[in-house]
Structure formats: C-alpha cells, structure tokens
mmCIF file of C-alpha atoms in Angstrom:
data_model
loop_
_atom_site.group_PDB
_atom_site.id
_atom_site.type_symbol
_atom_site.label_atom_id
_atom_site.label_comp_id
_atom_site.label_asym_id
_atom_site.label_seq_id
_atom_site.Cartn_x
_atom_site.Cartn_y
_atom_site.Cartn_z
ATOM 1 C CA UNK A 1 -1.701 -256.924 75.882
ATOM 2 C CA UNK A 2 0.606 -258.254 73.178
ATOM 3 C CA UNK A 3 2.754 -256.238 70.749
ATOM 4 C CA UNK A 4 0.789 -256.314 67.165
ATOM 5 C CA UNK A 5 3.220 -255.561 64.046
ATOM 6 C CA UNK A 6 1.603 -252.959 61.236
ATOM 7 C CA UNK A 7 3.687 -252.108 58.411
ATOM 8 C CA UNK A 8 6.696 -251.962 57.764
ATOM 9 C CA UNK A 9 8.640 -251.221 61.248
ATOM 10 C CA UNK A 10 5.917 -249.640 63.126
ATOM 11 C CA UNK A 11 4.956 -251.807 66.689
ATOM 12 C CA UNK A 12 2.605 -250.938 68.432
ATOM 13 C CA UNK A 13 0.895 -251.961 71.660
ATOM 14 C CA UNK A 14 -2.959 -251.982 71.793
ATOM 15 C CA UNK A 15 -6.109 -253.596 73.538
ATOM 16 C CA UNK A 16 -7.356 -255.502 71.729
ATOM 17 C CA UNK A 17 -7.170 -255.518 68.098
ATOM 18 C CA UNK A 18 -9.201 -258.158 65.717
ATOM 19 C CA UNK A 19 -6.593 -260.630 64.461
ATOM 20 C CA UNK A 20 -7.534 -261.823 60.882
ATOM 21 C CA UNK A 21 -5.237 -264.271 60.943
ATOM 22 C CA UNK A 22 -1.968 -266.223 62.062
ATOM 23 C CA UNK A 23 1.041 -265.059 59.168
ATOM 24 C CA UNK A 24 3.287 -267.754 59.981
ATOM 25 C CA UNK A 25 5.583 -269.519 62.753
ATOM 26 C CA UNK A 26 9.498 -269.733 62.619
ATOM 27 C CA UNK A 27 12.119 -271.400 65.262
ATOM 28 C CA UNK A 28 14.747 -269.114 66.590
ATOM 29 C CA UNK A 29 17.268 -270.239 69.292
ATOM 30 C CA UNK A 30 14.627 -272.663 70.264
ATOM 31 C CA UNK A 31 11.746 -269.976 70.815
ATOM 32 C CA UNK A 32 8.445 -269.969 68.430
ATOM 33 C CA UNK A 33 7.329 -266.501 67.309
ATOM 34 C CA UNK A 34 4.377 -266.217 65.788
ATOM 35 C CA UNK A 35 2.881 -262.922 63.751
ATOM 36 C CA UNK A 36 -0.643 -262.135 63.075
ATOM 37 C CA UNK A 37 -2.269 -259.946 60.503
ATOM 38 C CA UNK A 38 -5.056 -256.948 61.551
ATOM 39 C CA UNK A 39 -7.007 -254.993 59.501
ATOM 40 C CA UNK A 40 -6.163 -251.242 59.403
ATOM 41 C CA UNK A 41 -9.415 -250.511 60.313
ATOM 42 C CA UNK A 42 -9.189 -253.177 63.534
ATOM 43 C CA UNK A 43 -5.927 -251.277 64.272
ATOM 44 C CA UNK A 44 -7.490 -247.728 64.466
ATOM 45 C CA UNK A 45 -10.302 -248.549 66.833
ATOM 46 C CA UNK A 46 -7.793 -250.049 69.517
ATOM 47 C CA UNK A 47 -5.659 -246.464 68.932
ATOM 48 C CA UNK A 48 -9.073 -244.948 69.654
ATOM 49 C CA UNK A 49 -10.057 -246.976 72.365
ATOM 50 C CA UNK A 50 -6.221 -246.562 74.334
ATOM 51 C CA UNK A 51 -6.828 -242.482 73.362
ATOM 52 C CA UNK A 52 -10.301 -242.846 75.081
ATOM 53 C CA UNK A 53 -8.766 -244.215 77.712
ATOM 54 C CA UNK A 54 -6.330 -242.419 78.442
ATOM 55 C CA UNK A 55 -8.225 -239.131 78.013
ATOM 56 C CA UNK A 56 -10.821 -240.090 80.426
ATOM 57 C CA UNK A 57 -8.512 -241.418 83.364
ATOM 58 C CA UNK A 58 -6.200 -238.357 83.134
ATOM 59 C CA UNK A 59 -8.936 -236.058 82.244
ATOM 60 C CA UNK A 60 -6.552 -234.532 79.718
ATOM 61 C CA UNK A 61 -7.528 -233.411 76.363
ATOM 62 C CA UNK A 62 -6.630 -235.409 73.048
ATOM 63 C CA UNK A 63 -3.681 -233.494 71.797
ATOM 64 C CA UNK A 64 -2.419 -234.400 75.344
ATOM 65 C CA UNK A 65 -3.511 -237.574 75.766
ATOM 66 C CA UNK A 66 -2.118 -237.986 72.075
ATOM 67 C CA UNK A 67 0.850 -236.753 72.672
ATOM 68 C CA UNK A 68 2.005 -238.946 76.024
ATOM 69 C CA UNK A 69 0.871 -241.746 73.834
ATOM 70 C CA UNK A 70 3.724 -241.122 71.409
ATOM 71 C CA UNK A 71 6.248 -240.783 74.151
ATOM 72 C CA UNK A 72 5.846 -244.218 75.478
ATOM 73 C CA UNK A 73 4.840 -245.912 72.433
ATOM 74 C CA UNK A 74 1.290 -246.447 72.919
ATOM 75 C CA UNK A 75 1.856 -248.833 76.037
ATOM 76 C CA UNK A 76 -0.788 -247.898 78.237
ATOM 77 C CA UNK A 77 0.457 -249.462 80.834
ATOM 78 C CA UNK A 78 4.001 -248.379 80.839
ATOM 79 C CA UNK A 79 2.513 -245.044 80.696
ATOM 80 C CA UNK A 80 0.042 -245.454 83.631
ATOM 81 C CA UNK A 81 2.925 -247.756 85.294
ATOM 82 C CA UNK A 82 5.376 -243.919 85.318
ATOM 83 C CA UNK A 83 2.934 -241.689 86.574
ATOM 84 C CA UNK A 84 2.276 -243.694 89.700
ATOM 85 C CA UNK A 85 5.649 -244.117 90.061
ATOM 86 C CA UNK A 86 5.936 -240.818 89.833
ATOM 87 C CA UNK A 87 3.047 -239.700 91.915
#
C-alpha cells in the first residue's frame, strides 16, 4: 500500500486506487519522489473498500468502523497492526 496525495494536504492510505497518471519526478538529497494523480471517484471506492473491510473483519458497524479509520489515518494496517498488539 503506498500513500496517494488528494488535495491540498490531505494523505491518505488506500488499497488500491486507479492512478491516472504519473504528475512529475523531482531529486531531493539524492532520493526520487514521484506523485501520481487519481480520480475522485477512484479515491472513494478504495475509502469504501478499506470501510468494507474493516467493517466485516471487526464486525463493527460503519460509524465505528468509520470512526477508527479517522484515528489512524486510514492505514489499515497500522490499525489492524494495534489491535493485535493489543489483543
């Protein structure tokens, strides 16, 4: 899973979104970073999908599901990776 820019200064991490395109490439201390455009609509369906996901391995509702979402930024896996930590 890779971190996908939308708007402004909102990151997000999701499943896999449809890239449209590469933006561009710049050199910084010797790394490349790249960026990559998705569609809005792209962007929604991998929300759902990491909702749906969530909802169904937790068997939590979707304000709850929703909500835990929001706490760790939409990383799934960070989120799966507490509770079994936790557990």
């Amino acid at each position: 899973m890779g971190r996908v820019a939308f708007k402004s200064s909102v990151v997000v991490q999701a499943s896999n979104p449809k890239r449209e395109e590469v933006n561009s490439s710049t050199e910084e201390s010797g790394r490349a970073f790249t960026s990559q455009v998705i569609t809005k609509e792209s962007f929604l369906a991998a929300q759902r999908q990491d909702l749906h996901r969530v909802k169904d391995l937790l068997c939590l509702g979707e304000f709850h599901a929703w909500t835990l979402l929001i706490h760790y930024h939409w990383d799934v896996e960070k989120l799966f990776a507490v509770l079994v930590e936790k557990a």
